[in-house]
Structure formats: structure tokens, C-alpha cells
Short mmCIF file of C-alpha atoms in Angstrom, two decimals:
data_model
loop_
_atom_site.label_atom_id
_atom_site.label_comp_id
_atom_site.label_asym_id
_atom_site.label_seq_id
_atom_site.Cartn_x
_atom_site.Cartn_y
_atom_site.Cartn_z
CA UNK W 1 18.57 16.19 9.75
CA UNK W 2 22.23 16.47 10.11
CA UNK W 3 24.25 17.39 7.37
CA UNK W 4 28.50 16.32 7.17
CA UNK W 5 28.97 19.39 4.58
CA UNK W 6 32.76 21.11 4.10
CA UNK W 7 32.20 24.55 3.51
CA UNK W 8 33.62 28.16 3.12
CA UNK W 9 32.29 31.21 2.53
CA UNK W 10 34.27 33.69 0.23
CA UNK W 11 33.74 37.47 1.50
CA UNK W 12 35.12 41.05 0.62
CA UNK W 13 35.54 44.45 1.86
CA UNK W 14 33.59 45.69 -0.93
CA UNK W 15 32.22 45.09 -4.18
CA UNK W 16 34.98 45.05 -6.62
CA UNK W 17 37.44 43.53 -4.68
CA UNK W 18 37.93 40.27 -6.65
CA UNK W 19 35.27 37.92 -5.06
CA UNK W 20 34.01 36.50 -8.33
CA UNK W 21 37.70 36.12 -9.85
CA UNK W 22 38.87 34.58 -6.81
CA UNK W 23 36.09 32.18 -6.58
CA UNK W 24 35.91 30.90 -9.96
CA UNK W 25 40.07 30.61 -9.93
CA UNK W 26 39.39 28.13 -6.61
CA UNK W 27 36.42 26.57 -7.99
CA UNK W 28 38.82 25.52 -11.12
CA UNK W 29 41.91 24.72 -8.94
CA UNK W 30 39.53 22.23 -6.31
CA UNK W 31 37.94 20.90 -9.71
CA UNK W 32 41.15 20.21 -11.04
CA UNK W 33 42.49 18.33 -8.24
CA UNK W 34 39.15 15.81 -9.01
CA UNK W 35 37.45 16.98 -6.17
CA UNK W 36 33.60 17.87 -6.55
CA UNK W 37 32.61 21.00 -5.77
CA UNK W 38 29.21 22.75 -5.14
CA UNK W 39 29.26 26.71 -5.65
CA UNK W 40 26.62 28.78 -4.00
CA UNK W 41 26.10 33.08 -4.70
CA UNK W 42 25.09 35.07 -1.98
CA UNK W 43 22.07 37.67 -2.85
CA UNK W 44 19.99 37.91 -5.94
CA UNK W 45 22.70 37.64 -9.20
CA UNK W 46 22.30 35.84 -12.04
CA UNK W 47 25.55 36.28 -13.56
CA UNK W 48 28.34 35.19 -11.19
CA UNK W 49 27.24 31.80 -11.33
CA UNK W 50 27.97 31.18 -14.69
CA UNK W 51 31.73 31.81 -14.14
CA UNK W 52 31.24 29.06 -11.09
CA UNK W 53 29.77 26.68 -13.39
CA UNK W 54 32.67 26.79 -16.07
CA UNK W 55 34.71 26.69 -13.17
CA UNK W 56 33.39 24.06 -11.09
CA UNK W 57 31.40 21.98 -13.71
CA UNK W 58 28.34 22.24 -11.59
CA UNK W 59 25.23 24.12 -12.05
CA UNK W 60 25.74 26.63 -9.15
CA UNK W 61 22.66 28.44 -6.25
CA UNK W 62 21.88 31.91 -5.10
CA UNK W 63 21.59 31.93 -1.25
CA UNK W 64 19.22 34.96 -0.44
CA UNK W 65 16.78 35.02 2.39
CA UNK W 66 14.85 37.59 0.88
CA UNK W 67 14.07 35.86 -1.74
CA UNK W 68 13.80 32.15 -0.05
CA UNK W 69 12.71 31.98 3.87
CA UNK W 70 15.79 31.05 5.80
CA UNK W 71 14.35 27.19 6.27
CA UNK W 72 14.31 26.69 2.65
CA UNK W 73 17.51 28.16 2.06
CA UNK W 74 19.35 25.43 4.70
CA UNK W 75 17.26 22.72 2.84
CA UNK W 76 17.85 23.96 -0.88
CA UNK W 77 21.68 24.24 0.26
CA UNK W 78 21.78 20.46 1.94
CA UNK W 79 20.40 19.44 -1.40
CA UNK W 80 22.38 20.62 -3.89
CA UNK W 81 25.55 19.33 -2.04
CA UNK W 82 25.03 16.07 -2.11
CA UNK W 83 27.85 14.48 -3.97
CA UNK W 84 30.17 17.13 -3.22
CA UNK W 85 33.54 17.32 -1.71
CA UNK W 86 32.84 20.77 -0.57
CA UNK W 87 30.76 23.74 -1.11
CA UNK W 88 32.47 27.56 -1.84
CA UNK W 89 29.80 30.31 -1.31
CA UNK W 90 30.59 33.47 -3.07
CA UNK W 91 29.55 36.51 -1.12
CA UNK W 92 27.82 39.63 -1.96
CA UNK W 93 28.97 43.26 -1.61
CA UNK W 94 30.89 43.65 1.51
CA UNK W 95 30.84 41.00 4.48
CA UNK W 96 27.92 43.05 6.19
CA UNK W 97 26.25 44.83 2.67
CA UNK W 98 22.43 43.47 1.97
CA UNK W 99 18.88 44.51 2.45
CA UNK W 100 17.82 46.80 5.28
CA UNK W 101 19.24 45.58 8.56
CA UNK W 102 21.79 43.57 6.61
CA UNK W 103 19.10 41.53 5.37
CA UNK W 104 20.80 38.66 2.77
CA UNK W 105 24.41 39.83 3.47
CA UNK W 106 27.40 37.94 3.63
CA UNK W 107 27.36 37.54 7.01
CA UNK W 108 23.46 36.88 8.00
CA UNK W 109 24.12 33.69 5.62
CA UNK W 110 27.62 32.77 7.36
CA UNK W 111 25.63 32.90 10.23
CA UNK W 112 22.79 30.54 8.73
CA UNK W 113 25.60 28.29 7.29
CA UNK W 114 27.73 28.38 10.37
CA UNK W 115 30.54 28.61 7.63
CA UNK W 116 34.15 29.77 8.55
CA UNK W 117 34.99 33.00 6.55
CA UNK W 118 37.58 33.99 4.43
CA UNK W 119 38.04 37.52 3.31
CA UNK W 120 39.11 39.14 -0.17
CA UNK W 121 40.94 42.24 0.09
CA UNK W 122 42.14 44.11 -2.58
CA UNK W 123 45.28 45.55 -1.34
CA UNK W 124 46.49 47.78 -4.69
CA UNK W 125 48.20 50.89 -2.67
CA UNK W 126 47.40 49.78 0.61
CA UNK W 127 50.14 48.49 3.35
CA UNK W 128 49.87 47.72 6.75
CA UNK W 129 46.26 49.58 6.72
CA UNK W 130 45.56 46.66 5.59
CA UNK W 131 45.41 45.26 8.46
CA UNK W 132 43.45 47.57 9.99
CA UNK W 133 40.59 47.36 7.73
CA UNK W 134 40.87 43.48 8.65
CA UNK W 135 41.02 44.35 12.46
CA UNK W 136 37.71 46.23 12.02
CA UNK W 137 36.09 43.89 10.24
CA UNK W 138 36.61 41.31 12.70
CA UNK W 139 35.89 42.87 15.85
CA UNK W 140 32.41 44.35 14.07
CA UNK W 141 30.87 41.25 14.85
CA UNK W 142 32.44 38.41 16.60
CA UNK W 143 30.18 35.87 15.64
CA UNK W 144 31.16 35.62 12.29
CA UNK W 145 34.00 32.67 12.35
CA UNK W 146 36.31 35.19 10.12
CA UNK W 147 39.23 33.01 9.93
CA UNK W 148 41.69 34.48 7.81
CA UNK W 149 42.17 36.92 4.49
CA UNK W 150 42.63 36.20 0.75
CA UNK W 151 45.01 39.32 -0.27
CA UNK W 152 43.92 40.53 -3.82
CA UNK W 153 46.69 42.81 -6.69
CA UNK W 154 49.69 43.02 -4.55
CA UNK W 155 52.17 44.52 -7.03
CA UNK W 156 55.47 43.08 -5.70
CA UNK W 157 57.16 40.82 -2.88
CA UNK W 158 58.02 43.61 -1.27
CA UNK W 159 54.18 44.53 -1.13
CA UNK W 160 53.42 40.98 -0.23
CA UNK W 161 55.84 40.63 3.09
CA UNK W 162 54.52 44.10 3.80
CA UNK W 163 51.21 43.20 4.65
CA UNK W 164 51.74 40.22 5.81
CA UNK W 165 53.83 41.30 8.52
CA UNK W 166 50.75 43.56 9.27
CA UNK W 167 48.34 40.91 9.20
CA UNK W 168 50.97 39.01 11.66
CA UNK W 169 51.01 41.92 14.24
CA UNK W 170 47.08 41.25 14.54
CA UNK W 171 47.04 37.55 14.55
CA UNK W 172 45.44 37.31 10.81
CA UNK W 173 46.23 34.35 9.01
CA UNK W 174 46.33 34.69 5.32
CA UNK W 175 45.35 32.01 3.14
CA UNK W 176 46.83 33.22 0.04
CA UNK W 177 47.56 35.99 -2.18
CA UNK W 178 47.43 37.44 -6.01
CA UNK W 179 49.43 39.52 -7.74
CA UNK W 180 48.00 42.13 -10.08
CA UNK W 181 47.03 41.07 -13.24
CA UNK W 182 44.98 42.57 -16.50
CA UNK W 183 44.33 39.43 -17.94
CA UNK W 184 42.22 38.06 -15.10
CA UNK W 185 39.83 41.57 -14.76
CA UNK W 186 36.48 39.48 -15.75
CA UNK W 187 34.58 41.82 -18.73
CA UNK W 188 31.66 43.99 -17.37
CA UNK W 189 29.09 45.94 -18.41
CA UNK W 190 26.16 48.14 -16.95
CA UNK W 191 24.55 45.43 -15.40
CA UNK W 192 28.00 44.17 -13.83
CA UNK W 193 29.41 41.47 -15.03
CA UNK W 194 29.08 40.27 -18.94
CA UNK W 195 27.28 36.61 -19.12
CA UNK W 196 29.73 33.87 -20.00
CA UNK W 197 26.49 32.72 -22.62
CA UNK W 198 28.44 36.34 -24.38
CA UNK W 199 31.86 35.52 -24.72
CA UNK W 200 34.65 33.14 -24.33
CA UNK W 201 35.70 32.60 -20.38
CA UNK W 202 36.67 28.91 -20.28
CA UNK W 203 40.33 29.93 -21.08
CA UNK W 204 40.50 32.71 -18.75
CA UNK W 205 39.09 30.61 -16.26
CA UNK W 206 41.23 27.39 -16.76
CA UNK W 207 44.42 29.59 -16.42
CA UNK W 208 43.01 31.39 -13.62
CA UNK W 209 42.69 28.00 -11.64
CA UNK W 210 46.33 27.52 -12.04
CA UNK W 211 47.35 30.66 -11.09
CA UNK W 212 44.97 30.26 -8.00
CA UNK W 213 46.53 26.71 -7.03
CA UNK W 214 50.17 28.60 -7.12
CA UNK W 215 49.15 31.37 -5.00
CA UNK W 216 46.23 30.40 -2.59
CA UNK W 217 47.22 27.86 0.37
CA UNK W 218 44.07 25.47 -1.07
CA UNK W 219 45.56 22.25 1.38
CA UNK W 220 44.73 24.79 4.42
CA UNK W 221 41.15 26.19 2.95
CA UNK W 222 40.30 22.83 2.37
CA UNK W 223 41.55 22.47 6.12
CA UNK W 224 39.65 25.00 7.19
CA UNK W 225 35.89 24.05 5.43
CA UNK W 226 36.29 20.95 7.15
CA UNK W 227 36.36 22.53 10.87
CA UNK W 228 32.32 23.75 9.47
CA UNK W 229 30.18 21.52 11.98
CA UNK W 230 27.39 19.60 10.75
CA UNK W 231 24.49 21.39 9.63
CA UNK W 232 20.69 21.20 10.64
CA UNK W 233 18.55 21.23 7.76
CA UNK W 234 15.24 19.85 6.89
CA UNK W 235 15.28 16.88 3.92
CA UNK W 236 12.61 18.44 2.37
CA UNK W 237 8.88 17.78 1.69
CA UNK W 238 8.02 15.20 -1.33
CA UNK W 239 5.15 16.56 -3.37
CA UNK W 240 3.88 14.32 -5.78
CA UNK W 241 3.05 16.36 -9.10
CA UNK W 242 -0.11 17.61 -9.68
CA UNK W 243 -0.62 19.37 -12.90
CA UNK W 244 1.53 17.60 -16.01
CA UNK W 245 2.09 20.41 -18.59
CA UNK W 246 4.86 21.27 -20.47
CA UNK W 247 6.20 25.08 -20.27
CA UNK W 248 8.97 26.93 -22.58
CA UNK W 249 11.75 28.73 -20.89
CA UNK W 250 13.20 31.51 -23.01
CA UNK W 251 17.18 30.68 -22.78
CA UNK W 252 19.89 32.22 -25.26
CA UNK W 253 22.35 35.64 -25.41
CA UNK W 254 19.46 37.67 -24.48
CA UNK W 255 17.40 35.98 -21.54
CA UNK W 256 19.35 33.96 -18.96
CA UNK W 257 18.58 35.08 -15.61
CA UNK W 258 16.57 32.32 -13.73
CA UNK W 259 17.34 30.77 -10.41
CA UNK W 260 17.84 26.56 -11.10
CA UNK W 261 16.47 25.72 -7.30
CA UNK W 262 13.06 27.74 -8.35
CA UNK W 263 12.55 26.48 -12.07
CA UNK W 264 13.07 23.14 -9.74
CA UNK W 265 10.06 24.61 -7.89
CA UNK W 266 7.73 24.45 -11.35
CA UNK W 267 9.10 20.90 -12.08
CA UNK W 268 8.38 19.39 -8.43
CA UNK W 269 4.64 20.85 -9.37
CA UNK W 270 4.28 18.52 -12.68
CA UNK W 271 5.66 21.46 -15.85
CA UNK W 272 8.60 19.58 -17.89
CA UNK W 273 10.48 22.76 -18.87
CA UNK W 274 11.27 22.79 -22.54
CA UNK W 275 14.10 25.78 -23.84
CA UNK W 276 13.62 27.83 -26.76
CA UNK W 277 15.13 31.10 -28.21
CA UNK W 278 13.36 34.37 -28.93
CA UNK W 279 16.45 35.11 -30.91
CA UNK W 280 17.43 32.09 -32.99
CA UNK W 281 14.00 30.00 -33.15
CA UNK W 282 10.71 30.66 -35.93
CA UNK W 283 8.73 29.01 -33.87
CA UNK W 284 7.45 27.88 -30.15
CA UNK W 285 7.30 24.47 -29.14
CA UNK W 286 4.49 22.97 -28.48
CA UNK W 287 3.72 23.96 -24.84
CA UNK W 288 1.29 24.83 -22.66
CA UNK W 289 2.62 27.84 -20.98
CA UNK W 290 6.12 30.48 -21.59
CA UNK W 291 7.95 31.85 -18.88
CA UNK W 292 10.70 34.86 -20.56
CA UNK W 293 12.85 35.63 -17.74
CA UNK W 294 15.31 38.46 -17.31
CA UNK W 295 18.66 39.00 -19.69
CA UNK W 296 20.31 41.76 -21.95
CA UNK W 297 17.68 42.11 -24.38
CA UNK W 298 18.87 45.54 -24.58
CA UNK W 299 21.46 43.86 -26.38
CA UNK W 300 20.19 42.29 -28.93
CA UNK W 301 16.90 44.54 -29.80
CA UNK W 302 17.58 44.80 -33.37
CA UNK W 303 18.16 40.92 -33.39
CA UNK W 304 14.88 40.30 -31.27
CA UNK W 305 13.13 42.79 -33.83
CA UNK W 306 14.38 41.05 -36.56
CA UNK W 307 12.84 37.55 -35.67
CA UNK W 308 9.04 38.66 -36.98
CA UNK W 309 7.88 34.74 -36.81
CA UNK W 310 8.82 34.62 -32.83
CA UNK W 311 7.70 37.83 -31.90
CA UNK W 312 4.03 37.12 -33.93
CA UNK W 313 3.59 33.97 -32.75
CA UNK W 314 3.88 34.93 -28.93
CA UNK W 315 1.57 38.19 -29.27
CA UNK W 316 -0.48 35.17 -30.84
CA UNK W 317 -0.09 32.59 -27.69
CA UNK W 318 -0.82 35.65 -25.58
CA UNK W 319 -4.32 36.61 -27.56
CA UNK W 320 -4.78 32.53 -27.12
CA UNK W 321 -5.27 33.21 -23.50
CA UNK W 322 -1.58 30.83 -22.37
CA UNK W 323 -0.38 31.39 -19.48
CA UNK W 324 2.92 33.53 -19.74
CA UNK W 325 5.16 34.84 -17.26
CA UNK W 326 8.15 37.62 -17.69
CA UNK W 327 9.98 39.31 -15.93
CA UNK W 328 12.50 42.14 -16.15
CA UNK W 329 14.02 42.10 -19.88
CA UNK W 330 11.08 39.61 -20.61
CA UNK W 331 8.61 41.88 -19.52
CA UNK W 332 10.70 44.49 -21.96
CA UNK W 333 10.44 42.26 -24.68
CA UNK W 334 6.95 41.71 -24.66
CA UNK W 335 5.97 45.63 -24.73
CA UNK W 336 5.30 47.09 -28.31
CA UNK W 337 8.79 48.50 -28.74
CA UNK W 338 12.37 48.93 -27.17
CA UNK W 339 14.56 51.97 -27.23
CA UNK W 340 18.24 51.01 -26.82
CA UNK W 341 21.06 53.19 -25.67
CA UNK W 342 21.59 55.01 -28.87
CA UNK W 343 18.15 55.64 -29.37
CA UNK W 344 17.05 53.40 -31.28
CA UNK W 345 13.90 52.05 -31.58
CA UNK W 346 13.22 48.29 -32.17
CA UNK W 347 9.58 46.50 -32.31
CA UNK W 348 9.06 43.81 -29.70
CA UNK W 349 6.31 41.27 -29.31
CA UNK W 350 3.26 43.83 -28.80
CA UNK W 351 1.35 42.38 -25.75
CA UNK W 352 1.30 45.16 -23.63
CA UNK W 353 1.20 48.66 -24.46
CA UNK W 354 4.01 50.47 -23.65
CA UNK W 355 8.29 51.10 -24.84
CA UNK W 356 10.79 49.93 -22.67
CA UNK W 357 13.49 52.90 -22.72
CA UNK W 358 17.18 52.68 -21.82
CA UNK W 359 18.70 55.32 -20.06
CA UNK W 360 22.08 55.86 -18.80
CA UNK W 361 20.97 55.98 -15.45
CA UNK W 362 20.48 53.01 -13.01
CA UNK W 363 16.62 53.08 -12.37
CA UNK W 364 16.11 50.80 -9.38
CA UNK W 365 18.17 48.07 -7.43
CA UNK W 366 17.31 46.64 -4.34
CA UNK W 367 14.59 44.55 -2.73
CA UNK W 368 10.75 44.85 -3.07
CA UNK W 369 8.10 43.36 -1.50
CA UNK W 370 4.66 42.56 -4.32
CA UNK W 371 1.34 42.50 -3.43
CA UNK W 372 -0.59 41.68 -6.16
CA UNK W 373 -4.01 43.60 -6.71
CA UNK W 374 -6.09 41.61 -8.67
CA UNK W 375 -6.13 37.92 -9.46
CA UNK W 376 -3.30 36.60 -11.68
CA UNK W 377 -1.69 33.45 -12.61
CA UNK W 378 0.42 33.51 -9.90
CA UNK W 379 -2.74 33.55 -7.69
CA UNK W 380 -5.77 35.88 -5.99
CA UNK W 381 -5.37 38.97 -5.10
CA UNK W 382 -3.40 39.93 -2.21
CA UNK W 383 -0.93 37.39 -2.86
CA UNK W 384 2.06 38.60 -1.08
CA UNK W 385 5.48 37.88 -3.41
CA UNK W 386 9.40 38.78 -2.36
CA UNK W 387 11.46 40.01 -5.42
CA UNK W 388 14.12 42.83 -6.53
CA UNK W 389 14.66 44.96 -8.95
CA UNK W 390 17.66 45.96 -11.71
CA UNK W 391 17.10 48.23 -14.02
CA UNK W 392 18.05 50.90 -16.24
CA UNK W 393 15.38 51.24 -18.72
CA UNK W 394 11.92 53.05 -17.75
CA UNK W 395 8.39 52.21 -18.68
CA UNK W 396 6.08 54.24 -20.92
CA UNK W 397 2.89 53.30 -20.70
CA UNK W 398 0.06 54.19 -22.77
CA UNK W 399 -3.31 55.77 -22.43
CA UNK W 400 -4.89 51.94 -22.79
CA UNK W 401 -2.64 50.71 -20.26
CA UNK W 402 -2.51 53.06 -17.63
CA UNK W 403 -5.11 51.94 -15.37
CA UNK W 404 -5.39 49.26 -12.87
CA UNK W 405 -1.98 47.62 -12.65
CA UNK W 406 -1.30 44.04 -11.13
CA UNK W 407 1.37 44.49 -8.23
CA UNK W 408 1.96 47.25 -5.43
CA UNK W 409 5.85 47.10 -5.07
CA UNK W 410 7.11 48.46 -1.79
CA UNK W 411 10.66 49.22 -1.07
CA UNK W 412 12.39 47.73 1.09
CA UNK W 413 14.70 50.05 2.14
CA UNK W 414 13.19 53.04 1.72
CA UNK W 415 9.14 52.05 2.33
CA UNK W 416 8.04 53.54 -1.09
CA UNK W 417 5.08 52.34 -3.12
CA UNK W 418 4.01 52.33 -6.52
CA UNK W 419 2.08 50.42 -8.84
CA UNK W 420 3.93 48.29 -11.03
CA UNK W 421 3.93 45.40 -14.13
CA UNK W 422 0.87 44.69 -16.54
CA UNK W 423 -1.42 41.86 -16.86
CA UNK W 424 -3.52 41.01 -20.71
CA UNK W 425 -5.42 38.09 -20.65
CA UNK W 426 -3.21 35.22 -18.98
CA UNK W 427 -0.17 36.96 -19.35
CA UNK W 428 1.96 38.89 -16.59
CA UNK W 429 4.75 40.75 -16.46
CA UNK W 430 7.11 43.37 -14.62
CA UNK W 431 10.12 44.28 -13.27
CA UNK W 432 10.33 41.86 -10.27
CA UNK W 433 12.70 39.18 -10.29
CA UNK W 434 11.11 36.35 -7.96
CA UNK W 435 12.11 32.63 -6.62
CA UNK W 436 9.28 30.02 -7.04
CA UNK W 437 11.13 28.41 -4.27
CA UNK W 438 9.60 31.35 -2.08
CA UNK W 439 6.43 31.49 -2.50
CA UNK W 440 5.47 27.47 -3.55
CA UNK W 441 1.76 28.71 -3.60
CA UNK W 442 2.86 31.27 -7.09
CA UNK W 443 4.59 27.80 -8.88
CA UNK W 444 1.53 25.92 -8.04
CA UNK W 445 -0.95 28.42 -9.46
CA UNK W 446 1.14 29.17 -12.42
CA UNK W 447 1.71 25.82 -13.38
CA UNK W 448 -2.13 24.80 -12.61
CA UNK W 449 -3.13 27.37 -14.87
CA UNK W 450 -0.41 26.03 -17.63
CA UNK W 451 -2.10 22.63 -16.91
CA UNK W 452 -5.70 23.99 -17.41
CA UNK W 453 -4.87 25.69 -20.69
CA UNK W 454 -3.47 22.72 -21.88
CA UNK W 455 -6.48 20.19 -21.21
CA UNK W 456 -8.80 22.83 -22.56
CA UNK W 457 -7.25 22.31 -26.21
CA UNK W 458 -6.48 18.82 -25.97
#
């Protein structure tokens, strides 16, 4: 099918350069002119898109086609925008940064988009080298419809008709600029950026939208996401759900990374997804399954700790034989302990046996290909899964659980294997991060299996 979608993809010459402030400022500045808009996130983070959904008041996607094959991603994309005025992809990195062989980057989903792109350049102590940089990155690869430059922390007017008058000399257009300010630097942390679910960003965000309106041309981006030609994408297959269960999600301060296009994956399969919080609830809801996906539980060990009834009554789902899934900092949470940056040790839920240590030290980032090597609820052995990794704790395991482990991670960039994750009873966890929406066959088992644990006690 064809597809009559406005869009623009919002690139950088590096991380750091002001792609996620820029975004949410012209996510709030569109929004506020009553348009709809649909954000996307290039690559595999979590956390950008909750700054897009304050911003743009809709729940926003990660394009990655690691994660999703490239069909899916067109089709997932085609989908969500319906309704909207326009869509504003955020990039990743720099325009050409991803996976091995620029797997995922900016650009490879430009391409896949056919969007025109827009580039954020930070230009604190730069002048007309600015321009060069831009130069380069246009004549690196032609294809990409680079169209013009966002210029990021100029510090004066003088600055300003500076590099403009560079950007003339090469036939850049500029689409708008920022001056340097403190009060827009968005809070991070080792992870990157801090979760809006942690602090207060609506503010920051609102006045960020009017700063954006004053200083980016938004009449000639919106211009400019119109010249996008229509897009071929498929409508999508209609499944008709099979397996009616009902599965909690772990949501609050501590876990909050999920993808909404693969939880949508689990739904389209029959699960009605029901939230609950490891840190404020006593007890589960009545379910038939628990997925704990990734977070900062780092964060809030001592609270987590604290919650005896939540902790005790998940090591008791898990000894029930229901299905659970985690991943990441829910895979953390449900070893016997966690060791936080000070060194301090905090009791978790007890399913597997091992501590989850922080370290100061980023342990692994990047993207992993899982073969699974034994039968699981995500399905039989050899099950092939696409994931990543983002870590800075480590795994100790002990004596009981250090034999036979579920998943053989590969690296992609590098080709290394090891054995990875732990599986007791029905429940699995490990580092990977995953996207149902990749691998349909893992939401169907999983939610199968929910379904089959849930007859068996009704």
C-alpha cells in the first residue's frame, strides 16, 4: 500500500549534540500549533521517547532493523501514523553510527523512510568549520536527501551570521538555530538520559517548545516533510487471537523500558496486559503470566528490598511454575541479591541464584544475536532471537546455577560468544533486550504458555 505520510528525520554529528532536546522542543512547538504529531527513535532506547511523549502527547516508536526486519519496521511505522499531521524521527548517534556495517543507523532508516534529513550540529567553538563538517557529511553518501542543518549553542549573533555565511558558501540551508542555554541540558545519568517517570520535565519541555518555535524555521520543516513521497508499506496481517490470558507488566520508577509496537505483539496474540509495581504494590494481580522488563532498579534496590510481600509472592508465582519473562534490570531483580554502586547489598526476589553487581564500568552495549539452547517459553531450542545489551552491573552466579544456561549470545560486532541468562521452571531471564514484533513466533509461545498455565488452574 501507499502511504501520504509528512516526515523528517532529525540527525547529528554525534551523540551529544542536542538531538533529543531539539526534538522534543519541535515535537512541543508542532503540538502547540494543534497539529498531531507521531515521534519515532532510531535504534534500541527506551528513554528518549518519553521526552517525545510529554512533548508530542503521543505514545512514541523505536525504528531499529536489528531488532524488527526492515518490512515490519515500514508497516509498524505506516501504523502508528495514522491520524497524524506528521511524523519527526529522532536519530541515533551520528547520521552513519549503528551496528556493524551501519546496521540501524540514522541513515540506513532515512533510506528505508525515504525521509528528507535535517542535521543537528552543535556549533559551541566552532565557525566556518562548521561547514566543513556539513560538507563531509553530505558528500559521504549522496543518497541520503540531507537537506539542510539545525545549528545547536551558538553563543552570540556574531557566532550565528558566522556560520551561516559558511553554510552559504556551500549551498547549506539552515533551518534554524539555538543559542546556548543551561536550562535546556536534559538530566543524565550512567545509562544516558534520566527517565521522565524520575523527575519533573513537562516544564522544561513546554518552555523548550517556545523557545524552539522562536528559533527553528518550523513553516519551512513542515515544508520540507511534505516533499517525503509516499511510502510503500504493507497494511499488515490480521491475526485473530489465539490464547486469552491476562499478563502483568512491571511499570513504575524502576522498570520502564519496553517497546509499545512489541507489547502490541503479545496483545494481537490474545494476553490483556495488566500494570503493576514491584515497588509500590503488596501484591500481584491476578494473572496468568509476568513479564519485568528493563529500568533503574539499581536505583531503587533498597526500595525493591524493602517490599518483602512483592518480592515473596513472585519467588512464589515462579515455584508455581507461571510463565515469567525479564529482562535486563528484571532479570537483576529476580536474582537473590543486588549490589548497588556504594556497595551495598539489597535482597531481591530469589529465583535464580546469583547477585547482580554494579560496577563503574560499562559492561556491554551493542547488538547480539540469541540462540537459545534448550526449550523455553519463548520456544524450542534453537530459536534464533535479535536483541542488545546495556549494562553496567555483572553476574555472579553460583555453584547451583552454573551449568547449562538458556541462550548463546553472539556479538555482533565483534563475533564473540558466551553463554548467557538463566531459566527455573517457567521462568527466563537475561540481559537481552528483545522486540516481540521480531520474532512473532517468541510472543506466540510466550503467551500460549501464559494461556496454558492459566486453564490448568481454572
Amino acid at each position: 500500500m501507499q502511504w501520504n505520510i509528512p516526515r523528517i528525520v532529525i540527525a547529528a554529528t554525534q551523540s551529544g549534540a542536542g538531538k533529543t532536546t531539539l526534538t522534543a522542543g519541535l515535537l512541543a512547538a508542532l503540538r502547540a500549533r494543534g497539529l498531531s504529531v507521531q515521534s519515532f527513535k532510531v535504534g534500541p532506547d527506551y528513554i528518549d521517547l518519553g521526552y517525545h511523549r510529554i512533548a508530542g502527547g503521543r505514545t512514541g516508536h523505536n525504528l531499529d532493523t536489528w531488532l524488527v526486519p526492515e518490512a515490519r519496521l515500514a508497516e509498524i511505522f505506516a501504523r502508528e501514523c495514522r491520524g497524524a499531521d506528521i511524523a519527526v524521527i529522532e536519530g541515533v548517534m551520528g547520521l552513519y553510527d549503528g551496528g556493524r556495517r551501519g546496521i540501524s543507523s540514522t541513515a540506513a532508516i532515512a533510506k528505508v523512510l525515504d525521509a528528507p534529513v535535517l542535521l543537528v550540529m552543535d556549533v559551541k567553538s566552532v565557525g566556518a568549520s562548521a561547514a566543513a563538517t556539513a560538507l563531509g557529511f553530505r558528500s559521504y553518501d549522496p543518497s541520503i536527501k540531507l537537506a539542510g542543518v539545525l545549528l545547536n549553542r551558538l553563543g552570540s549573533g556574531t557566532h550565528e551570521a558566522m556560520v551561516r555565511t559558511a553554510m552559504a558558501g556551500i549551498d547549506m540551508p539552515v533551518y534554524g538555530s539555538l543559542r546556548r542555554d543551561a536550562s535546556f541540558v536534559l538530566p543524565e545519568r550512567h545509562l544516558g538520559l534520566t527517565p521522565v517517570e524520575e523527575h519533573e520535565a513537562k516544564a522544561m519541555i513546554q518552555s523548550l517548545g517556545t523557545c524552539v518555535e522562536t528559533g527553528l524555521d518550523i513553516d519551512r520543516i513542515m515544508a520540507l516533510a511534505k516533499t517525503a513521497p509516499p511510502l510503500s508499506a504493507a497494511a499488515g496481517e490480521k491475526y485473530s487471537p489465539q490464547y486469552p490470558c491476562r499478563i502483568a507488566v512491571a511499570r513504575d520508577e524502576a522498570f520502564s523500558f519496553y517497546y509499545a509496537a512489541s507489547l502490541d505483539e503479545l496483545r494481537a496474540c490474545g494476553a490483556e496486559l495488566v500494570e503493576f509495581s514491584p515497588l509500590h504494590d503488596a501484591a500481584l494481580p491476578d494473572v496468568d503470566g509476568i513479564i519485568i522488563g528493563g529500568g533503574f532498579p539499581e536505583m531503587f534496590a533498597a526500595d525493591l528490598a524493602q517490599n518483602t510481600a512483592m518480592r515473596a509472592a513472585i519467588r512464589a508465582a515462579s515455584e508455581e511454575g507461571m510463565p515469567i519473562y525479564a529482562e535486563c534490570g528484571g532479570y537483576m531483580y529476580l536474582m537473590r541479591s543486588m549490589v548497588d554502586f556504594a556497595g551495598a547489598e539489597h535482597e531481591m526476589a530469589g529465583v535464580f541464584a546469583a547477585r547482580a553487581r554494579m560496577t563503574e564500568r560499562l559492561q556491554m552495549v551493542g547488538y547480539v544475536e540469541a540462540e537459545q539452547t534448550e526449550d523455553t517459553i519463548l520456544g524450542t531450542t534453537g530459536l534464533i532471537l535479535h536483541g542488545h545489551e546495556f549494562h553496567f552491573s555483572v553476574e555472579e552466579t553460583e555453584a547451583e546455577e552454573s551449568g547449562l544456561r538458556p541462550f548463546r549470545f553472539t556479538k555482533l560486532r565483534s563475533g564473540a560468544q558466551y553463554a548467557a541468562g538463566h531459566r527455573r521452571r517457567n521462568t527466563l531471564g537475561s540481559y537481552l533486550h528483545l522486540h516481540f514484533a521480531g520474532c512473532r513466533s517468541a510472543a506466540e509461545h510466550f503467551v500460549e504458555a501464559c494461556h496454558q498455565w492459566g486453564r490448568s488452574f481454572s
